[in-house]
Short mmCIF file of C-alpha atoms and ligand atoms in Angstrom, two decimals:
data_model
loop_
_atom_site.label_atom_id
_atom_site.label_comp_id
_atom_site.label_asym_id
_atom_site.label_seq_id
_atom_site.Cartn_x
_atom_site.Cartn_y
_atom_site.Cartn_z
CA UNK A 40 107.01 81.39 108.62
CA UNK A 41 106.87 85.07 109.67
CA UNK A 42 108.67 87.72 110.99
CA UNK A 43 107.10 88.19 114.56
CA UNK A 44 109.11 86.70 117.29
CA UNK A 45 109.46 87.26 121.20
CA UNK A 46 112.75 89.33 122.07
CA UNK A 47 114.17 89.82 125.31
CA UNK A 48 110.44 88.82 125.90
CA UNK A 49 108.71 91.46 124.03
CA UNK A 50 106.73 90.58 120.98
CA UNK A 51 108.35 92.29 117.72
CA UNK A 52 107.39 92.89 114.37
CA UNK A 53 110.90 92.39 112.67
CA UNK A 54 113.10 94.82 114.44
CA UNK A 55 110.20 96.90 115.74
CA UNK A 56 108.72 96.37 119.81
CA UNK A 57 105.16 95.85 119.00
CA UNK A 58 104.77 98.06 122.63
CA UNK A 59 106.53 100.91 121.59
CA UNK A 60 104.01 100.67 117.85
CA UNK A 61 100.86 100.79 120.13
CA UNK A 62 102.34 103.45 122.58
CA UNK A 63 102.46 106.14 119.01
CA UNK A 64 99.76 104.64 117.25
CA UNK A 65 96.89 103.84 120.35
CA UNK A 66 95.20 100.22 120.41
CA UNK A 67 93.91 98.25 118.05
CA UNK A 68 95.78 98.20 114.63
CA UNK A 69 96.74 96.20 112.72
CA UNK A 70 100.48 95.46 112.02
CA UNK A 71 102.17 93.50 108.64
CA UNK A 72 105.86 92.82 108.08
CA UNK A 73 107.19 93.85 104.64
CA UNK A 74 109.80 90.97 104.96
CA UNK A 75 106.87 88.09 105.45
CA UNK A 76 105.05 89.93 102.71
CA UNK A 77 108.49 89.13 100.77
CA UNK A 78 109.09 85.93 101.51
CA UNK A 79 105.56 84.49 100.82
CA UNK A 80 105.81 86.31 96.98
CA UNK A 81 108.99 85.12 96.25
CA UNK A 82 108.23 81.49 97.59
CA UNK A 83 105.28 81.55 94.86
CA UNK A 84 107.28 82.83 92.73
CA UNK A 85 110.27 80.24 92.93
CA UNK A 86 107.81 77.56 93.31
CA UNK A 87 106.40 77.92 89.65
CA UNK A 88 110.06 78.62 87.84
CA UNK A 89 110.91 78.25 85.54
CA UNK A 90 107.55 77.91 83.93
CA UNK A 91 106.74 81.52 82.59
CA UNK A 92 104.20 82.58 85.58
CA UNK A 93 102.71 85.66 87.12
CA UNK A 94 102.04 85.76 90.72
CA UNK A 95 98.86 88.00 90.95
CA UNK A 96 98.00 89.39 94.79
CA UNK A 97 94.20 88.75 95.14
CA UNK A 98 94.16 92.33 96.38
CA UNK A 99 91.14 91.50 98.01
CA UNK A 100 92.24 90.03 101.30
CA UNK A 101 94.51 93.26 102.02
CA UNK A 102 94.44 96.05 99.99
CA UNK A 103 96.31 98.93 101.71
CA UNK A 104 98.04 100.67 98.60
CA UNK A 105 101.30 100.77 100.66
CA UNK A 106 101.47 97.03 100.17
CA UNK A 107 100.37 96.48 97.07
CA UNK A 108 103.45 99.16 96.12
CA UNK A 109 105.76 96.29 97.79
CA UNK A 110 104.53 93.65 95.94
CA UNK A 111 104.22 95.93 92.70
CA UNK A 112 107.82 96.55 92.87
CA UNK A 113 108.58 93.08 93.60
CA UNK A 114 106.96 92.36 90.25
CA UNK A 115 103.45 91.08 91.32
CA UNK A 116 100.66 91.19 89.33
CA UNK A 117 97.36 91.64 90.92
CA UNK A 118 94.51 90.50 91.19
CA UNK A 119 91.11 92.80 91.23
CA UNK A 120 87.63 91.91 92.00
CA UNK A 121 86.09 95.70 91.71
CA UNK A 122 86.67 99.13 90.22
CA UNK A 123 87.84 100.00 93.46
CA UNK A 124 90.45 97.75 93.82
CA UNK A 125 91.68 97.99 90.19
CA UNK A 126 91.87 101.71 90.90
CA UNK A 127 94.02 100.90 94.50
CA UNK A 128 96.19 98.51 91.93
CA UNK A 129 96.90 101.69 89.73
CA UNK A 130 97.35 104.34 92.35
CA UNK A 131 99.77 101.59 93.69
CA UNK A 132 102.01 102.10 90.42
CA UNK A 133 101.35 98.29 89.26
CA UNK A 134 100.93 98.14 85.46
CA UNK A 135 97.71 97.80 84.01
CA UNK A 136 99.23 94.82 82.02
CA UNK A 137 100.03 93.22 85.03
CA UNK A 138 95.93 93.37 86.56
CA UNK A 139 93.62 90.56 85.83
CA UNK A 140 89.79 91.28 86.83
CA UNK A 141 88.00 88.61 88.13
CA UNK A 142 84.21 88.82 89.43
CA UNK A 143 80.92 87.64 88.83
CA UNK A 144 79.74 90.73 88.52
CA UNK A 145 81.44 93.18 87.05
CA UNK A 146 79.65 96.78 85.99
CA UNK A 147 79.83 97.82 82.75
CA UNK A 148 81.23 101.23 83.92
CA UNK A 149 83.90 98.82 85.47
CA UNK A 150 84.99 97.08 82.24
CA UNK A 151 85.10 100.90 81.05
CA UNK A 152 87.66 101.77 84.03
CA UNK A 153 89.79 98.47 83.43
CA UNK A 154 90.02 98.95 79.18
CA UNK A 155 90.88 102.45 79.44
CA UNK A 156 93.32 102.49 82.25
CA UNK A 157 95.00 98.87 80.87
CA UNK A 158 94.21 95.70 81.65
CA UNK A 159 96.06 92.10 81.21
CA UNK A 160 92.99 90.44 81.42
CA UNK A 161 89.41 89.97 82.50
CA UNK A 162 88.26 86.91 83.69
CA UNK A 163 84.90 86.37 82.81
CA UNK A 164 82.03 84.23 84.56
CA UNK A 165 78.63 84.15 82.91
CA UNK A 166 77.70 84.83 79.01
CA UNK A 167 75.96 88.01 79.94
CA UNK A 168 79.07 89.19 81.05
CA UNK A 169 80.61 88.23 77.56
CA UNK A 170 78.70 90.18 75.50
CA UNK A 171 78.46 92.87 78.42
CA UNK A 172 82.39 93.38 77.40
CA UNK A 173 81.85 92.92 73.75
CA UNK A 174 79.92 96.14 73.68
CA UNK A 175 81.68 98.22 75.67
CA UNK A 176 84.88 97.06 74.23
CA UNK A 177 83.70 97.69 70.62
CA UNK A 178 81.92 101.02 71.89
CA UNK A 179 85.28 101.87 73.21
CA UNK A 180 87.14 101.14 69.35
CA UNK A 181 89.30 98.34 71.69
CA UNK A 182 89.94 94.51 72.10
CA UNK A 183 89.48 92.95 75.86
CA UNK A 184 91.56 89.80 76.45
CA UNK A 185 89.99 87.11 78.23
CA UNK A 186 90.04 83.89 80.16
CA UNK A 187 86.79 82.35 80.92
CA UNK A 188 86.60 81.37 84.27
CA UNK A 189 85.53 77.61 84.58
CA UNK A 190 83.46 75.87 87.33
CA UNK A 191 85.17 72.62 87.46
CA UNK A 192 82.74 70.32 89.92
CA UNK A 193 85.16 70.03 92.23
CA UNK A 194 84.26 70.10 96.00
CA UNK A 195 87.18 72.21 97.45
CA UNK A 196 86.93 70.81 101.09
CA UNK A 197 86.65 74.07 102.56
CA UNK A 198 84.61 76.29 104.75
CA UNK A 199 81.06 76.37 102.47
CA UNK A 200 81.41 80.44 102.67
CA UNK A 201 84.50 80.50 100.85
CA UNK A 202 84.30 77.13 98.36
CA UNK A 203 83.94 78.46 94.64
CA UNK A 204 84.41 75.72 92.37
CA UNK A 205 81.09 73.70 92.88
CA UNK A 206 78.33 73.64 90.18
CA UNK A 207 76.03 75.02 92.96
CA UNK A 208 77.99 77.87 93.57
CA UNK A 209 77.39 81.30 91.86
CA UNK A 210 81.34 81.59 89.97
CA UNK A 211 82.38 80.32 87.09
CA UNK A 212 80.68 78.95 84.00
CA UNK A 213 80.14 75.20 84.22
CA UNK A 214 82.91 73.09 82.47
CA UNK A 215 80.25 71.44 80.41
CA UNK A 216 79.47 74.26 78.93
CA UNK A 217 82.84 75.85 78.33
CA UNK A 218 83.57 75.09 75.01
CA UNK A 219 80.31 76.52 73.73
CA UNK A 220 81.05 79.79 75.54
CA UNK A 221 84.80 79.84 74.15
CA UNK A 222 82.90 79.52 70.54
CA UNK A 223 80.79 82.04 71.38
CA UNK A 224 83.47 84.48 72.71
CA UNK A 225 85.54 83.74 69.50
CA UNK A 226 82.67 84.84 67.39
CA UNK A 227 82.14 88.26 68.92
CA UNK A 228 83.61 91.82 68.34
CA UNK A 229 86.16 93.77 70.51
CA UNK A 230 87.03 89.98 72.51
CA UNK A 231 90.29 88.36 72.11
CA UNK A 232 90.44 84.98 74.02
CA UNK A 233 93.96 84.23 76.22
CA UNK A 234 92.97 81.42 78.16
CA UNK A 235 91.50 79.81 80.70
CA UNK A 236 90.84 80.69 84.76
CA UNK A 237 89.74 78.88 87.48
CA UNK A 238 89.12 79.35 90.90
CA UNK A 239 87.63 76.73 93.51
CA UNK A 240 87.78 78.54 97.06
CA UNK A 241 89.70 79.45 99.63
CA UNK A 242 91.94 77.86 102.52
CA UNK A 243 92.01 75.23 101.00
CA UNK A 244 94.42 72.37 103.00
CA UNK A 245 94.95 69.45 101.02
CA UNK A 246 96.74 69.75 97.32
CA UNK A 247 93.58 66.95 95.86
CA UNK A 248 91.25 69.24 94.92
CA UNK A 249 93.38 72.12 92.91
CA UNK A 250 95.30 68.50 91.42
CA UNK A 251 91.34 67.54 90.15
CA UNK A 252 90.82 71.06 89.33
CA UNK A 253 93.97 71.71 87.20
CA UNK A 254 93.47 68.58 85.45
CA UNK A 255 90.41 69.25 84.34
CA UNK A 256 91.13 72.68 82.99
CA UNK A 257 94.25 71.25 81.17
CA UNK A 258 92.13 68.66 79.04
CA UNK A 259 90.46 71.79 78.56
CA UNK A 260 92.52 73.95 77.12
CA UNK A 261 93.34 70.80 75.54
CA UNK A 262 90.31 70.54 73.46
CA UNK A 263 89.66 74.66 72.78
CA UNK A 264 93.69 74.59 71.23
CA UNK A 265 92.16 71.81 68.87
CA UNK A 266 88.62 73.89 68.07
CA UNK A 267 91.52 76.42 67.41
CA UNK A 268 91.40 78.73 70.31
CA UNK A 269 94.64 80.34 70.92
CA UNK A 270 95.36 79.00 74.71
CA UNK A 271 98.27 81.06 76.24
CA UNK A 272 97.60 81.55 79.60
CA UNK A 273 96.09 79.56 82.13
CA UNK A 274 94.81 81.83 85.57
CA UNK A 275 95.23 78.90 88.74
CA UNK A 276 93.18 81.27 90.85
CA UNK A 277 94.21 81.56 94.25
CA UNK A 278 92.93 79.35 97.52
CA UNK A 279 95.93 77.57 99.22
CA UNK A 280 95.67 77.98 102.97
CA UNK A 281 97.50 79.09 105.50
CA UNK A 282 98.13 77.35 109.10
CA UNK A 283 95.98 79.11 111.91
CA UNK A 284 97.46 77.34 114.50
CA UNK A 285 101.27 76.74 115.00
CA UNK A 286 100.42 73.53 116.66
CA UNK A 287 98.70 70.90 114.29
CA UNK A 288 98.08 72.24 110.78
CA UNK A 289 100.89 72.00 108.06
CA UNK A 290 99.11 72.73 105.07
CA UNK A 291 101.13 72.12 101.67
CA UNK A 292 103.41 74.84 100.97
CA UNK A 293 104.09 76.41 97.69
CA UNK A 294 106.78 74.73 96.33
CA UNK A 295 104.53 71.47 96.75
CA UNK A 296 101.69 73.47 94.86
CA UNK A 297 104.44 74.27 92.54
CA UNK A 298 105.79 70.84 91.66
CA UNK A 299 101.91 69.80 91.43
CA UNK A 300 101.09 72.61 88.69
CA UNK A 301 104.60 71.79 87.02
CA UNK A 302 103.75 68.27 87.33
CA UNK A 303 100.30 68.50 85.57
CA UNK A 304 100.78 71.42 83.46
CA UNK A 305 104.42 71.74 82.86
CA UNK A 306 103.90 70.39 78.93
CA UNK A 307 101.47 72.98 77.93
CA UNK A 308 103.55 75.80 76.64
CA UNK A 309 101.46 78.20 78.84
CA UNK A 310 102.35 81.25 81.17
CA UNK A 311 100.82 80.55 84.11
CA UNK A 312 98.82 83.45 86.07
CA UNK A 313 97.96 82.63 90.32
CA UNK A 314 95.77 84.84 92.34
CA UNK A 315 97.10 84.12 95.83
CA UNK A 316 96.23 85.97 98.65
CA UNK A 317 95.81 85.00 102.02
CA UNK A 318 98.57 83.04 101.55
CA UNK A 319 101.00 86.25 100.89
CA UNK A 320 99.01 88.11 103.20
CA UNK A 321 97.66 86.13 106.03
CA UNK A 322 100.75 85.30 108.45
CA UNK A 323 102.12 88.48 107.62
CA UNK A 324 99.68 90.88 109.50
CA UNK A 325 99.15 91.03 113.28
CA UNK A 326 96.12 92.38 115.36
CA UNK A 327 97.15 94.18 118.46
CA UNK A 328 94.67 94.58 121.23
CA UNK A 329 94.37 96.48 124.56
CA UNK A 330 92.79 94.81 127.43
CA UNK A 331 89.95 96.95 128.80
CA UNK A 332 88.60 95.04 131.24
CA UNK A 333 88.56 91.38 133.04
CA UNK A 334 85.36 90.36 133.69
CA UNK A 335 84.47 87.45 136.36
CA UNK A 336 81.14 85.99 134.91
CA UNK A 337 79.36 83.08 136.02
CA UNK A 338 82.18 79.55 135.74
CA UNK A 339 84.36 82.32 133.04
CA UNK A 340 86.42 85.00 133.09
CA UNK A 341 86.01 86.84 129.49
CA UNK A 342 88.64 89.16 128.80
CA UNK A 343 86.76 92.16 127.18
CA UNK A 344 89.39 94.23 124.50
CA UNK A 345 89.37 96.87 122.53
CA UNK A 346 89.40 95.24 119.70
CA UNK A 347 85.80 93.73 118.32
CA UNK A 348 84.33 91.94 115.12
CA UNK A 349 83.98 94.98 113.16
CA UNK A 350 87.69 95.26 113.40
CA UNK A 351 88.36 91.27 112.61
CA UNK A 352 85.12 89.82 111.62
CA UNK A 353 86.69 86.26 110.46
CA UNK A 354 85.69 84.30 114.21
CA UNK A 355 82.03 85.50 113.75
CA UNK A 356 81.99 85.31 110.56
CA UNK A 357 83.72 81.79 109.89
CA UNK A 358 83.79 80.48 113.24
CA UNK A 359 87.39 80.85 112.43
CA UNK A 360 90.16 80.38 114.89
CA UNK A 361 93.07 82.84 115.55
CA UNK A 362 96.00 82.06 117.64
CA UNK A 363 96.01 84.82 120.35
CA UNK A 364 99.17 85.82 122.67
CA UNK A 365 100.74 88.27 124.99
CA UNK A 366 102.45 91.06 123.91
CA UNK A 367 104.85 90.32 126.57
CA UNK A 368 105.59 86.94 126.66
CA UNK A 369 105.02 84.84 129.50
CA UNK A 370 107.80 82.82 131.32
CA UNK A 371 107.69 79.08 131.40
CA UNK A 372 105.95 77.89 133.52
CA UNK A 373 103.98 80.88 134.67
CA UNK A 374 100.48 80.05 135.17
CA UNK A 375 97.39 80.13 132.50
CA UNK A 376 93.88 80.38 132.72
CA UNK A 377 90.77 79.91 130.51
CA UNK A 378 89.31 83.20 129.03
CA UNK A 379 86.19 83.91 126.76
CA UNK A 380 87.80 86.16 124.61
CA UNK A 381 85.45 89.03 123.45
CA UNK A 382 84.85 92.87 121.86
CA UNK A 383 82.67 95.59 123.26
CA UNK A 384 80.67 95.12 120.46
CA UNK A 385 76.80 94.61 121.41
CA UNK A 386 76.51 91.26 119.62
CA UNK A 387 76.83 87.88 121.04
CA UNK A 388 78.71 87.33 117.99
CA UNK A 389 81.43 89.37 119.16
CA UNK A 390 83.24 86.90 120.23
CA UNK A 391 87.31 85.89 119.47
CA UNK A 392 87.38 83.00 121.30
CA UNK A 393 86.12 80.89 123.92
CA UNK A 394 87.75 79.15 126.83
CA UNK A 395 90.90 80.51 125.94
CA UNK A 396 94.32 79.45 127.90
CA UNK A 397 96.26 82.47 128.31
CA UNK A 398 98.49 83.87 130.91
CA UNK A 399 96.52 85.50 133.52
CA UNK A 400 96.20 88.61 131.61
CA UNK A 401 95.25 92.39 133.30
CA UNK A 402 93.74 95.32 132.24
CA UNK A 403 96.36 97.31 130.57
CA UNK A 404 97.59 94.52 128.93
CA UNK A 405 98.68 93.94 125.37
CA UNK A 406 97.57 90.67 122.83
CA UNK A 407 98.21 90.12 119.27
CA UNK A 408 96.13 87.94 116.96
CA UNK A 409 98.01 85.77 114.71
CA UNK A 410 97.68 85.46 111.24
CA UNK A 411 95.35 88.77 110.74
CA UNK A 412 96.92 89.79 107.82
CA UNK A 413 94.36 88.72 105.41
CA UNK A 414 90.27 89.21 105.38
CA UNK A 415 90.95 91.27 108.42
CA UNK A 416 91.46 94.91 107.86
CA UNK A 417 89.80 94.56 104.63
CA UNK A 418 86.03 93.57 106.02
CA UNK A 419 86.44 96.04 108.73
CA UNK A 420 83.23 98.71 109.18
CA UNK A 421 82.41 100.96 111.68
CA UNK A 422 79.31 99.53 113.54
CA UNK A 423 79.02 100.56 116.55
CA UNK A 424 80.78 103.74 114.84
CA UNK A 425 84.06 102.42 115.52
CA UNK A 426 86.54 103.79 113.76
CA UNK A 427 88.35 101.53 110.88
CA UNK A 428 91.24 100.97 113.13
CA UNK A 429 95.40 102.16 112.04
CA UNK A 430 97.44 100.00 109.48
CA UNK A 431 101.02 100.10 110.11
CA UNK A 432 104.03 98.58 108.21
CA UNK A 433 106.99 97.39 109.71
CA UNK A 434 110.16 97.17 107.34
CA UNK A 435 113.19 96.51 109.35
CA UNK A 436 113.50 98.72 112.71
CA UNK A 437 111.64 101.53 110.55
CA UNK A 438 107.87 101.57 110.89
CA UNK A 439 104.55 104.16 109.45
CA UNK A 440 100.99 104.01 109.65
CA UNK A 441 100.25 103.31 106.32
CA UNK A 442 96.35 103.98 106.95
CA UNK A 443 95.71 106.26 110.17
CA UNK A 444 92.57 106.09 112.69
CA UNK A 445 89.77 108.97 111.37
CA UNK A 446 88.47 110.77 114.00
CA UNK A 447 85.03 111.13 114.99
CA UNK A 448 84.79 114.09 113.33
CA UNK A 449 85.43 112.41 110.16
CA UNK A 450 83.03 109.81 110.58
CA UNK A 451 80.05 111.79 111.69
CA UNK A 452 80.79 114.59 109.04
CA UNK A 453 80.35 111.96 106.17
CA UNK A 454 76.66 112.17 106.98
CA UNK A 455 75.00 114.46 106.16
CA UNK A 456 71.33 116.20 107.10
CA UNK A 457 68.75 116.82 104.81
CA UNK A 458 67.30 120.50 104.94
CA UNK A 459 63.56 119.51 105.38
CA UNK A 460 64.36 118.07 108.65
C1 PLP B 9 89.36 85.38 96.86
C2 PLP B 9 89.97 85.09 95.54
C3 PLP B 9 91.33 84.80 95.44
C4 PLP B 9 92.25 84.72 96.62
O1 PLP B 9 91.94 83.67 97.48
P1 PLP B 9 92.93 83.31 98.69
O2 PLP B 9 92.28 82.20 99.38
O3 PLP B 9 93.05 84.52 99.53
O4 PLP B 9 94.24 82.91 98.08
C5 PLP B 9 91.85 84.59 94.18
N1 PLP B 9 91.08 84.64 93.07
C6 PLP B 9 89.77 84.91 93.13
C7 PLP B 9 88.97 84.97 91.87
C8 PLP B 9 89.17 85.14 94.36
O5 PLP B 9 87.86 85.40 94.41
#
């Protein structure tokens, strides 16, 4: 569910005429509801009470600080994958107590950044990394609490860009061999071991795989409570997928991943940690696009925006699909047509969709993609030196740009000429 509906056949976002946001703020941008935002946290967070549970944002799939503030004060933790983001977590006014840091490769001037600022926990994937922390820990006179993140064999049933939790792919450290790595963690300086963490991709559709997953990691944390490993916290990762279409997907919703987790894991006497994010952030963010031009081509029409894969990169990227529609909405029975949907990027690639029914759309004209919210501002660049297009926030009938278009100046002035030339 969201909060972008058709009224009195305008698309809004909430309260706000998605129009009247693109006549102040100039096409693209992207556009994300504070209430959906909301409602997706709390529905995590009701689906895991009353088990003691922190709902982490994977900060990752939209990091504007503006909205990691809302979920902040909404009592999110979060969840960081980089200095930078840790930093966007902080100047966001979230806790360091309430930031877990996951990533296969974190620096060591990272660990540095997280131990001084405050950090709940790091999540850590390789033994390098372990003693990586040790030392910088113990150079640092302090104690880093971990979770060892886990690599559970489990095929995830996902798009292979974005599944994590089989032995071939790079995250994790292989269940196998988790117990030895616990023993080894337990034996070095400046490392205090929490609990456990696992993470096995991303839009993920059926409940199976986190179900093989979880059950796996609790006869884990099983056996390192019996080699006497104080087991407090197990990190659930994050993963469950969104629907992309409003037609034929109906991926499990939270409270079914929550009866699952309380179902398997309920007994444990854990707090639970998840690291959701596309599922908080996903169908909560809009991409609004200007028509530039129709195009008659050869058998197609393509329908060339302003909008273009560096802005969403997800359909070139993923071959993913997004649900595109007019800003003002068509009447019933008013006639469609097949478009090729595309950017004015110089790429083949650069294309949203193909063979498209929409209503027989002009230049001039207004579309929104659904479900932008998450992996879309965030991968932005500015090939083609395109700007990074505006972020706005809607909250009620009150809207801001919460990240505003830089001007060409501000682009071209970032590089700079060497005197020799
Ligand atoms: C990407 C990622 C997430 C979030 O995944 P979603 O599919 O957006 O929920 C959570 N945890 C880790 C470690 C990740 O890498």
């Amino acid at each position: 569910m969201d909060h972008f509906q058709y009224s009195g056949g305008m698309l809004h976002a909430e309260d706000v005429s998605v129009s009247e946001i693109a006549a102040q703020v100039g096409t693209p941008f992207y556009v994300y509801s504070a209430a959906t935002l909301t409602r997706h946290f709390q529905l995590f967070s009701e689906a895991l009470s009353p088990m003691p549970h922190l709902v982490c944002f994977a900060i990752k799939s939209l990091s504007n600080v503006a909205v990691l503030k809302l979920l902040g004060q909404l009592g999110a933790g979060m969840d960081v994958v980089s200095g930078g983001e840790y930093l966007r977590a902080k100047a966001a006014g979230v806790p360091g107590d309430r930031i877990v840091f996951s990533g296969v490769g974190k620096t060591r001037d990272e660990m540095r950044m997280a131990l001084t600022g405050g950090i709940r926990q790091f999540n850590v994937e390789s033994e390098p990394e372990l003693l990586a922390l040790s030392a910088v820990a113990t150079e640092l006179g302090t104690t880093a609490p971990i979770a060892i993140r886990v690599n559970p064999d489990v095929d995830a049933k996902t798009h292979e860009k974005i599944a994590t939790g089989k032995s071939e792919n790079k995250f994790g450290i292989p269940i196998a061999k988790a117990r030895a790595a616990y023993a080894q963690a337990a034996s070095l300086p400046g490392i205090k071991v929490v609990g456990v963490d696992v993470h096995i991709g991303s839009q993920l559709t059926d409940l199976a795989p986190f179900e093989a997953a979880f059950t796996k990691v609790r006869e884990l944390a099983l056996q390192l409570r019996a080699d006497g490993h104080q087991i407090t916290r197990l990190d659930l990762g994050g993963g469950l997928g969104i629907p992309y279409t409003r037609s034929n997907e109906a991926p499990p919703l939270p409270v079914d991943y929550g009866t699952m987790v309380k179902r398997v894991l309920g007994d444990l006497d854990v707090e639970i940690e998840i690291e959701p994010g596309r599922l908080i952030s996903g169908n909560s963010g809009l991409l609004v696009s200007e028509v530039i031009y129709v195009k008659n081509g050869e058998g197609r029409d393509f329908l060339i925006l302003d909008a273009a894969m560096n802005d969403l990169v997800r359909p070139s990227m993923y071959g993913a699909h997004h649900d595109i529609i007019p800003v003002i909405e068509g009447t019933p029975g008013s006639p469609t047509q097949p478009f090729d949907v595309v950017g004015p990027v110089c790429e083949t690639g650069d294309t949203f969709a193909k063979g498209r029914d929409l209503p027989l759309l002009a230049a001039g004209d207004l579309v929104a993609f659904r479900s932008a919210g998450a992996y879309g501002a965030v991968m932005a660049s500015e090939y083609n030196t395109r700007p990074l297009i505006p972020e706005v926030l809607v909250q009620g009938d009150q809207f801001a740009v919460i990240r505003a278009r830089p001007t060409f100046d501000e682009i071209i002035s970032r590089d700079s000429i060497p005197e020799w030339l």
